[in-house]
Coordinates of C-alpha atoms in Angstrom, one line a residue:
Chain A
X299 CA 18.1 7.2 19.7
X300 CA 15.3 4.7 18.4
X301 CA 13.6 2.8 20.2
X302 CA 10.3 0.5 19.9
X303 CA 7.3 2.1 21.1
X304 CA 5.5 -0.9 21.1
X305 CA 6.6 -4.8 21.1
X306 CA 6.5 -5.9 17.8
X307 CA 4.1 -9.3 18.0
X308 CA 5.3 -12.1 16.4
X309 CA 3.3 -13.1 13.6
X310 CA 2.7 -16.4 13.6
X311 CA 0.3 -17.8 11.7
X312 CA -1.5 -19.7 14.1
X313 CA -1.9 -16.5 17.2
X314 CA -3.0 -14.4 13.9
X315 CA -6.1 -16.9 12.8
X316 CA -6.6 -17.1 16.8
X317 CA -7.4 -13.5 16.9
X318 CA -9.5 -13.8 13.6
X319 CA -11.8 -16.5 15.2
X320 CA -11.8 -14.4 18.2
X321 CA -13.2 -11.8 16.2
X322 CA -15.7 -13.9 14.7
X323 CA -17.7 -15.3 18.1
X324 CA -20.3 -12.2 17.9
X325 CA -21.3 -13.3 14.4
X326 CA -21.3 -16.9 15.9
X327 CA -24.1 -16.1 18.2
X328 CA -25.9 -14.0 16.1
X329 CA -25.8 -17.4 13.6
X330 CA -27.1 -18.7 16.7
X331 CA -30.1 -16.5 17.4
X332 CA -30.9 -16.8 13.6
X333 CA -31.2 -20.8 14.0
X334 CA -32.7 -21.0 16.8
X335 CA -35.8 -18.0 15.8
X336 CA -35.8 -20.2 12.2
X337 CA -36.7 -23.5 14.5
X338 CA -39.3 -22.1 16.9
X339 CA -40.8 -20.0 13.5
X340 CA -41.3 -23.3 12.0
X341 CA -42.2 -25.2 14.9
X342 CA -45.2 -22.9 16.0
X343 CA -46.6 -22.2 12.6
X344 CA -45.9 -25.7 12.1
X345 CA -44.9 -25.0 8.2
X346 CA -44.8 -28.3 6.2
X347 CA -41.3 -29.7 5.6
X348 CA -41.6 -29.6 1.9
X349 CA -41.9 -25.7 2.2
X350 CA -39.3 -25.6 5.2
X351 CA -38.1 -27.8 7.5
X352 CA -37.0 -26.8 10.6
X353 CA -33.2 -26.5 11.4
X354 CA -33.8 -29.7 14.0
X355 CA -34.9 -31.5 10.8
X356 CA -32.2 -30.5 8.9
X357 CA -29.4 -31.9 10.8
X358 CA -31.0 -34.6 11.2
X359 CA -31.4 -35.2 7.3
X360 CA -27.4 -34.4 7.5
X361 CA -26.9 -37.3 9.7
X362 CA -28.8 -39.8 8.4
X363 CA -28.0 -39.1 4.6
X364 CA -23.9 -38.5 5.6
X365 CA -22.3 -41.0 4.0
X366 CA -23.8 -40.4 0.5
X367 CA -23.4 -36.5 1.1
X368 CA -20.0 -36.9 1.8
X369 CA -19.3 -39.0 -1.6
X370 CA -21.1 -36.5 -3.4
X371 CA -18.9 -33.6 -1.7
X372 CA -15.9 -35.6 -3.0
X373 CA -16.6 -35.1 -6.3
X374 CA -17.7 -31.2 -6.0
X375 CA -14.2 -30.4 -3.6
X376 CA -12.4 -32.5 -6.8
X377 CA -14.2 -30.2 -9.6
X378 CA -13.0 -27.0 -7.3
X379 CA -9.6 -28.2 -6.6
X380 CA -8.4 -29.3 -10.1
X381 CA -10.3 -26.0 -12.0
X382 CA -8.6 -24.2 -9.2
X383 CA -5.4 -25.6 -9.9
X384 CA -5.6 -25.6 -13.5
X385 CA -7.0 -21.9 -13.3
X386 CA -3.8 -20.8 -11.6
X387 CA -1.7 -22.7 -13.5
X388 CA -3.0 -20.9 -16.7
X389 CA -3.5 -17.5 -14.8
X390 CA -0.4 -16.8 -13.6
X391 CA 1.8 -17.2 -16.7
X392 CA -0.8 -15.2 -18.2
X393 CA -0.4 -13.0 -16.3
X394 CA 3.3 -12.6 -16.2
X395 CA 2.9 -12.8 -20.3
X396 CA 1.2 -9.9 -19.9
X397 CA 3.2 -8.1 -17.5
X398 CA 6.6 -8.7 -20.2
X399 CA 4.9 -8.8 -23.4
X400 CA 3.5 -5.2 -24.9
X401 CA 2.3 -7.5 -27.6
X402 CA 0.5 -9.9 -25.1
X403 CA -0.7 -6.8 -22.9
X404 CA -2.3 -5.9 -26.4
X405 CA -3.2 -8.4 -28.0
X406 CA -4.9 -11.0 -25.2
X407 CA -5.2 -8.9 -22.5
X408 CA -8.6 -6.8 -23.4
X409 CA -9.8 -9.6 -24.6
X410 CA -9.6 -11.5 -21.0
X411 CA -11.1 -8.2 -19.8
X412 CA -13.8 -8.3 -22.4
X413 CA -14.5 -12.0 -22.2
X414 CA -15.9 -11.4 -18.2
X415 CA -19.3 -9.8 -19.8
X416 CA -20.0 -13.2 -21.1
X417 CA -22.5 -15.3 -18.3
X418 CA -20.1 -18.1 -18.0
X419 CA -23.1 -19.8 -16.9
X420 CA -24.7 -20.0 -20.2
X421 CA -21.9 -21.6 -22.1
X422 CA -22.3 -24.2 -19.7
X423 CA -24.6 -26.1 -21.3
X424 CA -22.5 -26.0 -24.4
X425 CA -19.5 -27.2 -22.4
X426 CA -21.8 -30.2 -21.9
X427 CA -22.3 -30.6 -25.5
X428 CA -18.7 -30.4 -26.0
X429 CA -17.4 -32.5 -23.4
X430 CA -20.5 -34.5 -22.3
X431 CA -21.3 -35.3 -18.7
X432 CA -17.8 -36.0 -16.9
X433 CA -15.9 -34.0 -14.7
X434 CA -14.5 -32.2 -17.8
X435 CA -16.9 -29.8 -18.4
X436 CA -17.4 -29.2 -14.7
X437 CA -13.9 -28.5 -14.9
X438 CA -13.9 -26.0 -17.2
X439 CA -16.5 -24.2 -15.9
X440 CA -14.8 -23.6 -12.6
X441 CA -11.2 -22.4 -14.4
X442 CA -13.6 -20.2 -16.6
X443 CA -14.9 -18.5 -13.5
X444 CA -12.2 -18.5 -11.6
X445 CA -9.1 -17.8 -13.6
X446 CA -10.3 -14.1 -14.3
X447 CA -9.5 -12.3 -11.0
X448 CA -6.3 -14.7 -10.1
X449 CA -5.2 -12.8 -13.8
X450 CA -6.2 -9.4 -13.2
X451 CA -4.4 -9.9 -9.7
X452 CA -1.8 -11.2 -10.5
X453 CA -0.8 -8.5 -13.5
X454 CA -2.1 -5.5 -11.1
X455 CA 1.0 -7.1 -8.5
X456 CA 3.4 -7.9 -10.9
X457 CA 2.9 -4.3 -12.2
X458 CA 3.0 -3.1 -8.6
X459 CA 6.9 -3.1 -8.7
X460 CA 8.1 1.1 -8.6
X461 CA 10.1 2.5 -11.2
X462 CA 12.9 3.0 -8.6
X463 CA 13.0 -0.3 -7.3
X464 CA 13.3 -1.6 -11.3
X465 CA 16.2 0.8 -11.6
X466 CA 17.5 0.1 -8.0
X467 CA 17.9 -4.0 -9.5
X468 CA 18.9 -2.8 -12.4
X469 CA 22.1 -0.9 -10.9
X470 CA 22.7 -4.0 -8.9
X471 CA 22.9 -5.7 -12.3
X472 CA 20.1 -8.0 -11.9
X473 CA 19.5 -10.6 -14.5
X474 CA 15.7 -10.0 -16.2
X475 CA 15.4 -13.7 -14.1
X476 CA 16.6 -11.9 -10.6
X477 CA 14.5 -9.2 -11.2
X478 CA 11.2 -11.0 -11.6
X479 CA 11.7 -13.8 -8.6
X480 CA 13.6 -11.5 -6.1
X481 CA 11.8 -8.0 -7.1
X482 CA 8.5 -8.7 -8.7
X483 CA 7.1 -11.6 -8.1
X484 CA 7.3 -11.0 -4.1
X485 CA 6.0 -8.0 -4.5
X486 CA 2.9 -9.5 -6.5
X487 CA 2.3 -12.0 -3.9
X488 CA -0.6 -10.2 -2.0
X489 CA -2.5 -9.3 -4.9
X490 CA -2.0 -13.0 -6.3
X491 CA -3.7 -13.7 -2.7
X492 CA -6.2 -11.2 -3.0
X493 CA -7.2 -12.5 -6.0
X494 CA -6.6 -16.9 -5.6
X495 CA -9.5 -16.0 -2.3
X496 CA -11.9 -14.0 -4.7
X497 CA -10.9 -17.5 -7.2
X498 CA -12.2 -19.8 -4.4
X499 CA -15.9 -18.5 -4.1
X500 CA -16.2 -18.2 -8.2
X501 CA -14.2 -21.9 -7.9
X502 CA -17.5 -23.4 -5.6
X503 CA -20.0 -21.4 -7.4
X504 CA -18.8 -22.8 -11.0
X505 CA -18.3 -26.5 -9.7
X506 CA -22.0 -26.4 -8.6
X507 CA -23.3 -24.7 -11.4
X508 CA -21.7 -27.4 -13.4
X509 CA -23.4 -29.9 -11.6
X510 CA -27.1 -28.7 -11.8
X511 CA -26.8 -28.5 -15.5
X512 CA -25.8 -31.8 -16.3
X513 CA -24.2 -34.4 -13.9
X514 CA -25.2 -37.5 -12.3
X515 CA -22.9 -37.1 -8.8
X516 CA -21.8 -34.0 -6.8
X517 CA -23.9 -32.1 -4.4
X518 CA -25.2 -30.0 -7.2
X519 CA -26.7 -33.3 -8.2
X520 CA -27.8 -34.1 -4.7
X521 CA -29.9 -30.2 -4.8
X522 CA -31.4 -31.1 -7.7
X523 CA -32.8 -34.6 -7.4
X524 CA -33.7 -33.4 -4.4
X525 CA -35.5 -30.9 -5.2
X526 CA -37.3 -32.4 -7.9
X527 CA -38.8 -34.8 -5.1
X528 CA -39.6 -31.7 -2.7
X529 CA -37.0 -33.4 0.0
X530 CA -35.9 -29.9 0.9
X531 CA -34.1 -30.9 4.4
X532 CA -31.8 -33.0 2.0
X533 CA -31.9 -29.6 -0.3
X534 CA -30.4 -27.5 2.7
X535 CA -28.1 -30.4 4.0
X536 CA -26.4 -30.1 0.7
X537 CA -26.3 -26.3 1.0
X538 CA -24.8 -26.4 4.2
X539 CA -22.3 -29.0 3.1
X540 CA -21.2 -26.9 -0.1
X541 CA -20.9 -23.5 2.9
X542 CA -18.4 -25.7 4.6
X543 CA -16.5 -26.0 1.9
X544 CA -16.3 -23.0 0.8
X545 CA -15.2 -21.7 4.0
X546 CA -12.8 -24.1 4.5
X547 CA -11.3 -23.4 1.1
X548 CA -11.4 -20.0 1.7
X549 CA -9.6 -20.4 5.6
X550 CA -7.3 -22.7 3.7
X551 CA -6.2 -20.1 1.3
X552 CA -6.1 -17.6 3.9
X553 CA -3.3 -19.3 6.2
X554 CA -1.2 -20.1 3.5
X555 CA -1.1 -16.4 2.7
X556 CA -0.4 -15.9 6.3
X557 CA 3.0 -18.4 5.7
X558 CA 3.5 -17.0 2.1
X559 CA 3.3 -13.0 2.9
X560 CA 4.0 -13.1 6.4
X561 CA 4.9 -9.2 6.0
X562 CA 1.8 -8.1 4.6
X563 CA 0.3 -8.4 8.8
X564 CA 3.2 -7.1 10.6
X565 CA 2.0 -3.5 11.1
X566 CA 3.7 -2.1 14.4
X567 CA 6.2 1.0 13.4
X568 CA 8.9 2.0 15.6
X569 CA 9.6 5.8 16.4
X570 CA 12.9 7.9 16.1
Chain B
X39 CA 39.2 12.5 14.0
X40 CA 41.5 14.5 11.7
X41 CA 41.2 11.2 9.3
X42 CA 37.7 12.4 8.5
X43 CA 38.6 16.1 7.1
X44 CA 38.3 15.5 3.1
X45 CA 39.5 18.6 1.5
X46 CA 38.9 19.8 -2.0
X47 CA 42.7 19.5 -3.4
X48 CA 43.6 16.4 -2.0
X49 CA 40.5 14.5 -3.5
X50 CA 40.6 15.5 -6.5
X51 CA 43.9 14.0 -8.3
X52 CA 44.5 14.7 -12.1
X53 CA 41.9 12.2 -13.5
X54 CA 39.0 12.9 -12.3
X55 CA 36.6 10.5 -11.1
X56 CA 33.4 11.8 -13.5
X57 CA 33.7 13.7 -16.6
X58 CA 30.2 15.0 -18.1
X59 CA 31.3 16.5 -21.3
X60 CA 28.6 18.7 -23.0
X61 CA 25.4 16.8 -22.5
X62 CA 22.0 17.2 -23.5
X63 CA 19.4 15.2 -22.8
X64 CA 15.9 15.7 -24.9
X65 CA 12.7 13.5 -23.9
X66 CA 10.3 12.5 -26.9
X67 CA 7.2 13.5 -25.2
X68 CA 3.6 14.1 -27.1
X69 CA 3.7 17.7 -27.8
X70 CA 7.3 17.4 -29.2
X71 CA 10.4 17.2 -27.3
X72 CA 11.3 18.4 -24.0
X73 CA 15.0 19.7 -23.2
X74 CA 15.3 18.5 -20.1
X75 CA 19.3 18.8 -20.1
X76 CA 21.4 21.3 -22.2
X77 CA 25.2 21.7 -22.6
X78 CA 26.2 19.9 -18.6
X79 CA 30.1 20.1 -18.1
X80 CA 30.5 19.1 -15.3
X81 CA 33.9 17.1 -13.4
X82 CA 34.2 15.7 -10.0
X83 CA 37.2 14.5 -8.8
X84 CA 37.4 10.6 -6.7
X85 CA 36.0 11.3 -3.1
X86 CA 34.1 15.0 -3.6
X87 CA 30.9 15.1 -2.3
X88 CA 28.7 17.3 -4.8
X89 CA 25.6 18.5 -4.1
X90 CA 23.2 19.5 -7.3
X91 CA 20.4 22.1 -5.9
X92 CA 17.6 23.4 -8.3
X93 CA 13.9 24.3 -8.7
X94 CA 11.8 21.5 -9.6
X95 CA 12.2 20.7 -13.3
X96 CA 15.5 21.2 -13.6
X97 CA 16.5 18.1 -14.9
X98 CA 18.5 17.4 -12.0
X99 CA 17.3 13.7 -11.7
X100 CA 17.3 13.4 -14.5
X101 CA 21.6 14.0 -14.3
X102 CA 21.8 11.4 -12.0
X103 CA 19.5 9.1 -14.1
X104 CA 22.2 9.7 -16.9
X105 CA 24.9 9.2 -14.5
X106 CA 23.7 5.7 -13.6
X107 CA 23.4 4.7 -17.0
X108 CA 19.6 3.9 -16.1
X109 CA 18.8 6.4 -18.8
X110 CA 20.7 6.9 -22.1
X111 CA 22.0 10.9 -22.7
X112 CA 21.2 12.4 -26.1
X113 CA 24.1 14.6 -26.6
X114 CA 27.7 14.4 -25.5
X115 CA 29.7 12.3 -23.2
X116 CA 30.0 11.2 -19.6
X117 CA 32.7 9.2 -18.0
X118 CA 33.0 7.3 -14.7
X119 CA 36.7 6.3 -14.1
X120 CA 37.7 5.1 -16.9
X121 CA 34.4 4.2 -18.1
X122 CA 32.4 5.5 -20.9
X123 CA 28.7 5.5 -19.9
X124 CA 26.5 4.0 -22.3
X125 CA 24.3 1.1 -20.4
X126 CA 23.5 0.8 -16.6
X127 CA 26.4 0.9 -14.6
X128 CA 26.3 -1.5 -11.3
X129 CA 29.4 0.1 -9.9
X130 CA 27.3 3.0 -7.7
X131 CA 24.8 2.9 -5.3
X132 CA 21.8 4.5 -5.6
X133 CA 19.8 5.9 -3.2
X134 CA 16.1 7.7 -4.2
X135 CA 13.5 9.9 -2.4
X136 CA 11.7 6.6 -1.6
X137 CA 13.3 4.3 0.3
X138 CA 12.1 1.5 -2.0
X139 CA 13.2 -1.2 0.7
X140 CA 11.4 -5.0 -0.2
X141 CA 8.7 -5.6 2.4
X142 CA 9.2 -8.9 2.2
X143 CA 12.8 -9.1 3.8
X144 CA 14.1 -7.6 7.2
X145 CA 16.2 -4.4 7.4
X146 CA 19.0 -7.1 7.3
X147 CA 17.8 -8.5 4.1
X148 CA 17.1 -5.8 2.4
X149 CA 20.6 -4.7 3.1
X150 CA 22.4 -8.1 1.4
X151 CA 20.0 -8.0 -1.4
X152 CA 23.0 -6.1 -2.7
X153 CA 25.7 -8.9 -2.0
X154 CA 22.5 -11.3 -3.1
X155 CA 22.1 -9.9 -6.9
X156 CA 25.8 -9.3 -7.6
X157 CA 26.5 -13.5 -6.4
X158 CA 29.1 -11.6 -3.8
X159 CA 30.3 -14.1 -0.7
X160 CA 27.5 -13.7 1.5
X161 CA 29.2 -14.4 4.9
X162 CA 31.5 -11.5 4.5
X163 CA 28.6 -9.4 3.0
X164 CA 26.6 -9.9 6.4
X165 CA 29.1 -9.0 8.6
X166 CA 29.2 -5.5 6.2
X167 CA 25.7 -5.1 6.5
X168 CA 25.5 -5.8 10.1
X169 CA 28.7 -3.2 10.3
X170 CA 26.9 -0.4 8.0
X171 CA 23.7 -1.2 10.0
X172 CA 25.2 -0.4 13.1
X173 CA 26.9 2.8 12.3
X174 CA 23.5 4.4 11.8
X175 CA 22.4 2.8 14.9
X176 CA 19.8 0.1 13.4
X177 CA 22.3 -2.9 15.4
X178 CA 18.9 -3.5 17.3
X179 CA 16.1 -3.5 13.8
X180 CA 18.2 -5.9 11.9
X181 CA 15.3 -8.8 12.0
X182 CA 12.5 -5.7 11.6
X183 CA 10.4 -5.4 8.4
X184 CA 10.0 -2.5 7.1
X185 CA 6.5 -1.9 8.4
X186 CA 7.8 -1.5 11.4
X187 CA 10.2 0.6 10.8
X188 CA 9.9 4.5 10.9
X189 CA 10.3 6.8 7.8
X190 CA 13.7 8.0 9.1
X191 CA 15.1 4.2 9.9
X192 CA 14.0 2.9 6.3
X193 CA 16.0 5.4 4.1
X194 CA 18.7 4.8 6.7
X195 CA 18.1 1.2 5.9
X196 CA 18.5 2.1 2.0
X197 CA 21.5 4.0 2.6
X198 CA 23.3 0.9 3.7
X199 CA 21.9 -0.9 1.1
X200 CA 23.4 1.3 -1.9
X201 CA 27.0 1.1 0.6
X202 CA 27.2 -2.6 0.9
X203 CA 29.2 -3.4 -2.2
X204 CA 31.9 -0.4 -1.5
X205 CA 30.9 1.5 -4.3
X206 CA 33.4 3.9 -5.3
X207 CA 30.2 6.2 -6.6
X208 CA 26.9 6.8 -4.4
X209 CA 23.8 8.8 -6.1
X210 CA 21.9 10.5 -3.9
X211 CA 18.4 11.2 -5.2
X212 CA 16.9 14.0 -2.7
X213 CA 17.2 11.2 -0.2
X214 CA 16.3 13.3 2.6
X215 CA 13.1 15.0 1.1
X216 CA 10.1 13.2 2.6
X217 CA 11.8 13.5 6.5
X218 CA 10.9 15.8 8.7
X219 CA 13.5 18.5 9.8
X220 CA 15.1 16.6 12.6
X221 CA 15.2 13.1 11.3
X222 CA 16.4 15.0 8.5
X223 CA 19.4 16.5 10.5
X224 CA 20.6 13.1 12.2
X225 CA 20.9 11.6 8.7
X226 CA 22.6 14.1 7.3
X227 CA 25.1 13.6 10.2
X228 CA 25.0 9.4 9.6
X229 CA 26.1 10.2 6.2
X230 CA 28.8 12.1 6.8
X231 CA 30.2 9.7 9.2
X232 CA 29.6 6.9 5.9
X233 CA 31.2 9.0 3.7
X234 CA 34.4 9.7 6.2
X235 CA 34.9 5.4 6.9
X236 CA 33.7 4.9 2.7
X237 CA 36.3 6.6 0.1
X238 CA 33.2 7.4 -2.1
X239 CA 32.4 10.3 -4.3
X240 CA 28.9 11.4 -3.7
X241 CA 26.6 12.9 -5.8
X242 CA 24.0 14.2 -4.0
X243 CA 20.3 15.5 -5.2
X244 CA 18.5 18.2 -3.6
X245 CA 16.0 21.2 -3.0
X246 CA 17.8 22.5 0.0
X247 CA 20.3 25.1 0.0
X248 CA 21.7 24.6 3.3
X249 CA 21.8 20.6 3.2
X250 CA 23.5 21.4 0.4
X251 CA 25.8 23.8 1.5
X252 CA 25.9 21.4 5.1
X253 CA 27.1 18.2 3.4
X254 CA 29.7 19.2 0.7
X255 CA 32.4 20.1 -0.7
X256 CA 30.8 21.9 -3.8
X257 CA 27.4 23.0 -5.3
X258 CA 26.0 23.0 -8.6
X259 CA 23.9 25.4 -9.1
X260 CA 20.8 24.4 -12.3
X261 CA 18.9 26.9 -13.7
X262 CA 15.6 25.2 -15.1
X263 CA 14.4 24.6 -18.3
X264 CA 16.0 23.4 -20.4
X265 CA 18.5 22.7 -17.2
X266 CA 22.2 23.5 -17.3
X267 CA 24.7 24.4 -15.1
X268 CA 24.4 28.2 -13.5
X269 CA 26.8 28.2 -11.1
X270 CA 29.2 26.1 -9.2
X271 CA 30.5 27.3 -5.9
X272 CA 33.0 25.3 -3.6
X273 CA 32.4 25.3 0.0
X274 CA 35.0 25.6 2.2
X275 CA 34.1 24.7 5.4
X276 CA 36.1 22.6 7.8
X277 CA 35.3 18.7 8.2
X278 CA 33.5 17.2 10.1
X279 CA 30.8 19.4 9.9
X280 CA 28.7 20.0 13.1
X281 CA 25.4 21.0 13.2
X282 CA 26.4 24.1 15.3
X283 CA 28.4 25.2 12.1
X284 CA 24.7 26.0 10.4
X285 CA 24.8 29.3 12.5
X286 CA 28.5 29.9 11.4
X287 CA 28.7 33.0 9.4
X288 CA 30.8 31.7 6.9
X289 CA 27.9 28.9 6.4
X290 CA 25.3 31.4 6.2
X291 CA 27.2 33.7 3.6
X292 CA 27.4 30.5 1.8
X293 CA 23.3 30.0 1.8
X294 CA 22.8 33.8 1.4
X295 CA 24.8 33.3 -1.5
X296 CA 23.0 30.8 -3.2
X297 CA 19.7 32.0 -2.5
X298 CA 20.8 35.4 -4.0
X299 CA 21.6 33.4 -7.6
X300 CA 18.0 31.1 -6.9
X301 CA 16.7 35.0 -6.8
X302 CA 18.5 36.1 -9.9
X303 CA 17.1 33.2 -11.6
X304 CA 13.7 33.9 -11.1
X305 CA 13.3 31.2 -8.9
X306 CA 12.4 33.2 -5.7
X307 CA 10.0 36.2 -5.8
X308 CA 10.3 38.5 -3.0
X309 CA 7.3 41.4 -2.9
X310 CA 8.3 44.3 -1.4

């Protein structure tokens, strides 16, 4: 007769990201440790702020220059979240192009494969050319990055479908349309993942990029001027603002997996 | 109990249920064709339960591929009832060597996927699944995913699955090949019961002479390439069939049997 061997826990989203911070607290302190040796290195070989400035001295720098930092974060978290929207909005159909169309798998598809040896970081200043010094090009620079692996993803998942389960809907008599939204695209749905949190990093890196090239705002802006006046606790304030971010985005991304694929982390079998 | 005997001559009525007439079946491969299938004649009357047993590459798949309509014949003529099968046929249920269930939905789920596809009344379709579900004693895994589900409790799952919309035809694809012995055993048992509450003609894949000989009412025996039909030998044994009938002699003359034609064929090499 079959029974459980084990209680099956509920996956909620919110015990699961519990047990994932849990998991993070010896990393946490070792963060620690690495702050606090940083601040007694600098404050016994008393090294110059404008080489580096103590950890004390950089959230201090965070506090007191918070309200233009966070202005300047607005515009980099807009730049990441439209290019990321707009790089899933093109990747996806892309991708499902690809999946349906031997012509499109053919025809566009080494070509998007191709197109990654190109530094998207050098066309950047040509974006600027193009599209001058708005949030345009910055724009375009994150979906260039980013769009790749939500494609390559996305067309790996929708491809993940078996033969047999494509026969079994097709002896259920599934319409082409059944097929991709009850079959396919389901089963797609953790590479898509896989591949929109591999999007969010190359999302923060273009947005920033963008902004040390050519922008007057964002907190690739904020590095630069910065930097050009040696205030390197500003420098790092802007660092560890543009972290948070990405982490957040990242976390973000995570949990709505965790609501999306809430199968992919239920992993208990039973036994006969 | 006597309800669940099916005997040869009562199930099979003057029209039979399938009617391969002289079909051969030739894949375009790169290094010319490949005869998969040559000359089948094969009929099977409404409610037999047919088992097809041959070495690998006997193109016994590939008969129930044709059989489903999933893949086109190149020679000949097969009918199911009265239709002539020339595109996918929804009126069977398929079940393969993989359970192919959908991660993504619960054993219930994946069960009324069926009703889901063909727009059936879903209301009445639950109760079925919950019914089918509870004859192979899965009453208690109806909100499981798969995950968590063992091997043997899956293909159970797909069973139900390919009964839910009462087909009048189930194809059995060597459903029973990746179990191990005992799991194997108890599911050939929960199909039999299926088969005795669901008039059904099965036709039923597999490498096993006596799950062949266990389960039905005749064999076919295929000779491989190019596969045809060697031998077909009706089994008369009483129904229901007990396990304890496996050490019946008339069961074992049955498997001798076979295994002496597998041996003729070149299948089996004894040394001496």
């Amino acid at each position: 007769m079959a029974t459980i061997t084990e209680a099956a826990p509920p996956a909620h989203p919110l015990r699961l990201s519990l047990r994932v911070l849990g998991n993070i607290s010896p990393a946490f302190w070792t963060l620690v440790l690495l702050v606090v040796l940083w601040e007694l290195a600098v404050q016994i070989n008393q090294v110059p702020v404008y080489i580096l400035p103590a950890p004390s001295r950089v959230a201090a720098e965070i506090i007191d220059y918070w309200p233009r930092l966070m202005i300047n974060a607005g515009v980099t978290v807009s730049e990441i979240l439209i290019g990321f929207g707009c790089a899933i909005a093109v990747g996806v159909p892309l991708a499902v192009l690809v999946t349906y169309s031997r012509v499109a798998e053919r025809a566009i598809y080494p070509l998007i494969v191709a197109s990654q040896t190109i530094p998207k970081v050098a066309i950047a200043p040509l974006l600027m050319a193009w599209f001058g010094y708005g949030l345009t090009p910055k724009i375009v620079i994150v979906v260039l990055l980013s769009f790749f692996p939500i494609v390559i993803n996305s067309v790996v998942g929708l491809k993940a479908s078996s033969a047999e389960m494509l026969y079994l809907a097709q002896s259920m008599g599934a319409t082409p349309w059944q097929t991709f939204w009850k079959f396919r695209l389901p089963q797609a749905l953790p590479y898509i993942f896989a591949g929109l949190k591999l999007a969010t990093v190359l999302a923060v890196i273009g947005a920033v990029v963008a902004e040390f090239i050519g922008a007057d705002r964002g907190l690739g802006y904020v590095i630069v001027v910065a930097g050009s006046s040696f205030n390197i606790a500003r420098q790092f304030a802007a660092i560890i603002v543009i972290s948070a971010i990405g982490m957040v985005f990242f976390v973000i991304i995570e949990l709505l997996e965790r609501l999306v694929v809430p199968w992919k982390n239920t992993a208990v079998v039973a036994s006969e | 109990m006597n309800d669940m005997s099916m005997n040869v001559e009562a199930a099979a009525p003057v029209k039979p249920h399938i009617r391969i007439s002289r079909v051969s079946k030739t894949f375009k491969g790169r290094k010319g064709d490949v005869h998969a299938l040559s000359d089948i004649d094969l009929t099977i009357g409404r409610g037999e339960f047919v088992s097809v047993v041959g070495p690998s590459g006997c193109g016994k798949s590939t008969l129930l591929m044709l059989l489903s309509g999933l893949t086109p014949y190149s020679l000949g003529k097969i009918e199911v009832g009265e239709k002539l099968i020339s595109s996918p046929n929804s009126d069977v249920g398929i079940v393969f060597q993989q359970d192919v269930l959908l991660e993504w939905r619960s054993a219930l789920q994946n069960v009324l996927i069926q009703a889901e596809i063909r727009k059936a009344p879903l209301e009445a379709a639950r109760e079925r699944a919950r019914e089918l579900l509870k004859m192979v004693s899965l009453q208690d895994f109806e909100n499981a995913y798969p995950k968590e589900l063992s091997g043997g409790m899956r293909q159970r799952v797909s069973i139900c699955r390919a009964l839910l919309h009462k087909p009048p035809l189930l194809l059995m694809d060597e459903p029973f090949g990746a179990l191990d012995a005992m799991t194997r055993d108890q599911l050939q048992l929960d199909l039999l019961r299926l088969c005795a509450d669901n008039a059904m003609t099965v036709f039923f894949i597999t490498h096993s002479i006596s799950e062949a000989v266990f389960l039905s009412d005749r064999v076919v025996v295929m000779s491989p390439r190019p596969g045809r039909v060697e031998r077909i030998i009706d089994i008369d044994l009483p129904r229901p069939r007990r396990l304890a009938m496996r050490e019946d002699l008339k069961f074992t003359a049955y498997t001798r049997e076979l295994t002496e034609i597998f041996k003729g064929l070149g299948v089996f090499r004894e040394e001496v």
